PDB file of C-alpha atoms in Angstrom:
ATOM      1  CA  UNK A   1      20.986   2.667   7.367  1.00  0.00           C
ATOM      2  CA  UNK A   2      22.659   4.958   4.831  1.00  0.00           C
ATOM      3  CA  UNK A   3      24.182   8.410   5.214  1.00  0.00           C
ATOM      4  CA  UNK A   4      23.496  11.411   2.996  1.00  0.00           C
ATOM      5  CA  UNK A   5      26.228  10.187   0.621  1.00  0.00           C
ATOM      6  CA  UNK A   6      23.949   7.180   0.038  1.00  0.00           C
ATOM      7  CA  UNK A   7      26.656   5.007   1.583  1.00  0.00           C
ATOM      8  CA  UNK A   8      26.361   2.447   4.364  1.00  0.00           C
ATOM      9  CA  UNK A   9      26.318   4.295   7.725  1.00  0.00           C
ATOM     10  CA  UNK A  10      28.211   2.143  10.221  1.00  0.00           C
ATOM     11  CA  UNK A  11      26.995   1.618  13.765  1.00  0.00           C
ATOM     12  CA  UNK A  12      29.470   3.186  16.190  1.00  0.00           C
ATOM     13  CA  UNK A  13      29.776   3.637  19.944  1.00  0.00           C
ATOM     14  CA  UNK A  14      30.601   6.869  21.779  1.00  0.00           C
ATOM     15  CA  UNK A  15      34.031   6.434  23.404  1.00  0.00           C
ATOM     16  CA  UNK A  16      34.570   9.880  24.840  1.00  0.00           C
ATOM     17  CA  UNK A  17      33.894  10.487  28.523  1.00  0.00           C
ATOM     18  CA  UNK A  18      30.574  12.102  29.247  1.00  0.00           C
ATOM     19  CA  UNK A  19      26.873  11.361  29.623  1.00  0.00           C
ATOM     20  CA  UNK A  20      26.639   9.646  26.213  1.00  0.00           C
ATOM     21  CA  UNK A  21      29.668   7.378  26.652  1.00  0.00           C
ATOM     22  CA  UNK A  22      28.806   3.863  25.471  1.00  0.00           C
ATOM     23  CA  UNK A  23      25.738   5.052  23.566  1.00  0.00           C
ATOM     24  CA  UNK A  24      25.485   3.665  20.020  1.00  0.00           C
ATOM     25  CA  UNK A  25      24.899   5.760  16.918  1.00  0.00           C
ATOM     26  CA  UNK A  26      24.934   5.671  13.139  1.00  0.00           C
ATOM     27  CA  UNK A  27      27.198   8.213  11.452  1.00  0.00           C
ATOM     28  CA  UNK A  28      28.436   9.240   8.038  1.00  0.00           C
ATOM     29  CA  UNK A  29      30.478   6.532   6.367  1.00  0.00           C
ATOM     30  CA  UNK A  30      33.296   9.041   5.735  1.00  0.00           C
ATOM     31  CA  UNK A  31      33.579  10.241   9.346  1.00  0.00           C
ATOM     32  CA  UNK A  32      36.026  11.370  10.737  1.00  0.00           C
ATOM     33  CA  UNK A  33      37.327  12.482   7.331  1.00  0.00           C
ATOM     34  CA  UNK A  34      36.726  16.034   6.144  1.00  0.00           C
ATOM     35  CA  UNK A  35      34.081  15.151   3.572  1.00  0.00           C
ATOM     36  CA  UNK A  36      31.525  13.971   6.114  1.00  0.00           C
ATOM     37  CA  UNK A  37      27.917  14.724   5.201  1.00  0.00           C
ATOM     38  CA  UNK A  38      26.908  15.281   8.819  1.00  0.00           C
ATOM     39  CA  UNK A  39      24.578  12.283   9.002  1.00  0.00           C
ATOM     40  CA  UNK A  40      23.998  11.201  12.621  1.00  0.00           C
ATOM     41  CA  UNK A  41      21.281   9.126  14.296  1.00  0.00           C
ATOM     42  CA  UNK A  42      21.245   7.577  17.733  1.00  0.00           C
ATOM     43  CA  UNK A  43      20.630   3.831  17.427  1.00  0.00           C
ATOM     44  CA  UNK A  44      17.566   3.972  19.690  1.00  0.00           C
ATOM     45  CA  UNK A  45      16.070   6.717  17.487  1.00  0.00           C
ATOM     46  CA  UNK A  46      16.548   4.475  14.464  1.00  0.00           C
ATOM     47  CA  UNK A  47      14.523   1.753  16.158  1.00  0.00           C
ATOM     48  CA  UNK A  48      11.732   4.274  16.725  1.00  0.00           C
ATOM     49  CA  UNK A  49      11.969   5.373  13.090  1.00  0.00           C
ATOM     50  CA  UNK A  50      11.812   1.763  11.902  1.00  0.00           C
ATOM     51  CA  UNK A  51       8.694   1.178  13.988  1.00  0.00           C
ATOM     52  CA  UNK A  52       7.107   4.260  12.450  1.00  0.00           C
ATOM     53  CA  UNK A  53       8.171   3.154   8.972  1.00  0.00           C
ATOM     54  CA  UNK A  54       6.504  -0.224   9.562  1.00  0.00           C
ATOM     55  CA  UNK A  55       3.321   1.531  10.675  1.00  0.00           C
ATOM     56  CA  UNK A  56       3.419   3.706   7.540  1.00  0.00           C
ATOM     57  CA  UNK A  57       3.894   0.636   5.325  1.00  0.00           C
ATOM     58  CA  UNK A  58       0.956  -1.113   7.015  1.00  0.00           C
ATOM     59  CA  UNK A  59      -1.235   1.980   6.558  1.00  0.00           C
ATOM     60  CA  UNK A  60      -0.222   2.237   2.892  1.00  0.00           C
ATOM     61  CA  UNK A  61      -1.167  -1.417   2.399  1.00  0.00           C
ATOM     62  CA  UNK A  62      -4.522  -0.776   4.079  1.00  0.00           C
ATOM     63  CA  UNK A  63      -5.098   2.261   1.852  1.00  0.00           C
ATOM     64  CA  UNK A  64      -4.209   0.215  -1.222  1.00  0.00           C
ATOM     65  CA  UNK A  65      -6.625  -2.534  -0.181  1.00  0.00           C
ATOM     66  CA  UNK A  66      -9.387   0.005   0.423  1.00  0.00           C
ATOM     67  CA  UNK A  67      -8.749   1.684  -2.937  1.00  0.00           C
ATOM     68  CA  UNK A  68      -9.046  -1.728  -4.594  1.00  0.00           C
ATOM     69  CA  UNK A  69     -12.339  -2.329  -2.782  1.00  0.00           C
ATOM     70  CA  UNK A  70     -13.574   1.093  -3.934  1.00  0.00           C
ATOM     71  CA  UNK A  71     -12.723   0.177  -7.534  1.00  0.00           C
ATOM     72  CA  UNK A  72     -14.664  -3.089  -7.205  1.00  0.00           C
ATOM     73  CA  UNK A  73     -17.638  -1.265  -5.678  1.00  0.00           C
ATOM     74  CA  UNK A  74     -17.577   1.269  -8.523  1.00  0.00           C
ATOM     75  CA  UNK A  75     -17.768  -1.602 -11.010  1.00  0.00           C
ATOM     76  CA  UNK A  76     -20.670  -3.133  -9.084  1.00  0.00           C
ATOM     77  CA  UNK A  77     -22.395   0.276  -9.065  1.00  0.00           C
ATOM     78  CA  UNK A  78     -22.018   0.532 -12.835  1.00  0.00           C
ATOM     79  CA  UNK A  79     -23.595  -2.900 -13.275  1.00  0.00           C
ATOM     80  CA  UNK A  80     -26.439  -1.943 -10.932  1.00  0.00           C
ATOM     81  CA  UNK A  81     -27.016   1.339 -12.805  1.00  0.00           C
ATOM     82  CA  UNK A  82     -27.339  -0.629 -16.040  1.00  0.00           C
ATOM     83  CA  UNK A  83     -29.844  -2.965 -14.384  1.00  0.00           C
ATOM     84  CA  UNK A  84     -31.843  -0.003 -13.063  1.00  0.00           C
ATOM     85  CA  UNK A  85     -31.921   1.568 -16.548  1.00  0.00           C
ATOM     86  CA  UNK A  86     -33.166  -1.705 -18.042  1.00  0.00           C
ATOM     87  CA  UNK A  87     -35.811  -2.055 -15.332  1.00  0.00           C
ATOM     88  CA  UNK A  88     -36.991   1.526 -15.882  1.00  0.00           C
ATOM     89  CA  UNK A  89     -37.264   0.880 -19.614  1.00  0.00           C
ATOM     90  CA  UNK A  90     -39.193  -2.328 -18.919  1.00  0.00           C
ATOM     91  CA  UNK A  91     -41.484  -0.432 -16.521  1.00  0.00           C
ATOM     92  CA  UNK A  92     -42.201   2.211 -19.178  1.00  0.00           C
ATOM     93  CA  UNK A  93     -42.968  -0.503 -21.710  1.00  0.00           C
ATOM     94  CA  UNK A  94     -45.324  -2.247 -19.260  1.00  0.00           C
ATOM     95  CA  UNK A  95     -47.105   1.057 -18.524  1.00  0.00           C
ATOM     96  CA  UNK A  96     -47.569   1.581 -22.254  1.00  0.00           C
ATOM     97  CA  UNK A  97     -48.930  -1.961 -22.645  1.00  0.00           C
ATOM     98  CA  UNK A  98     -51.329  -1.486 -19.721  1.00  0.00           C
ATOM     99  CA  UNK A  99     -52.463   1.811 -21.191  1.00  0.00           C
ATOM    100  CA  UNK A 100     -53.059   0.157 -24.579  1.00  0.00           C
ATOM    101  CA  UNK A 101     -54.951  -2.679 -22.872  1.00  0.00           C
ATOM    102  CA  UNK A 102     -57.088  -0.128 -21.033  1.00  0.00           C
ATOM    103  CA  UNK A 103     -57.917   1.652 -24.288  1.00  0.00           C
ATOM    104  CA  UNK A 104     -58.686  -1.652 -26.002  1.00  0.00           C
ATOM    105  CA  UNK A 105     -60.903  -2.733 -23.094  1.00  0.00           C
ATOM    106  CA  UNK A 106     -62.777   0.581 -23.201  1.00  0.00           C
ATOM    107  CA  UNK A 107     -63.297   0.209 -26.970  1.00  0.00           C
ATOM    108  CA  UNK A 108     -64.551  -3.353 -26.487  1.00  0.00           C
ATOM    109  CA  UNK A 109     -67.008  -2.158 -23.850  1.00  0.00           C
ATOM    110  CA  UNK A 110     -68.357   0.469 -26.261  1.00  0.00           C
ATOM    111  CA  UNK A 111     -68.668  -2.196 -28.939  1.00  0.00           C
ATOM    112  CA  UNK A 112     -70.619  -4.407 -26.583  1.00  0.00           C
ATOM    113  CA  UNK A 113     -73.118  -1.691 -25.758  1.00  0.00           C
TER     114      UNK A 113
END
């Protein structure tokens, strides 16, 4: 835990009488000096923040994994598009060949008559 001075924020304990006596907190590393940055976090809040930070890190990892999967799927799609183009070209060629065979067969039938 660091304060707003980007310095180590020590863990302290409230010593003054009152409802928070004995409660632990992180404070500015320069406190009680005059140049304190005002950083203050109750220790139990920090635990909650750390839990949330862990959840965020896990979600970011999941997002990164999913983005990687999307990239792979895009590559697979590109390969499949190329295959579809080749198959369409082959289909057109076969249609042309069948058409030519039909014309040749019709001509042969006329020749036979």
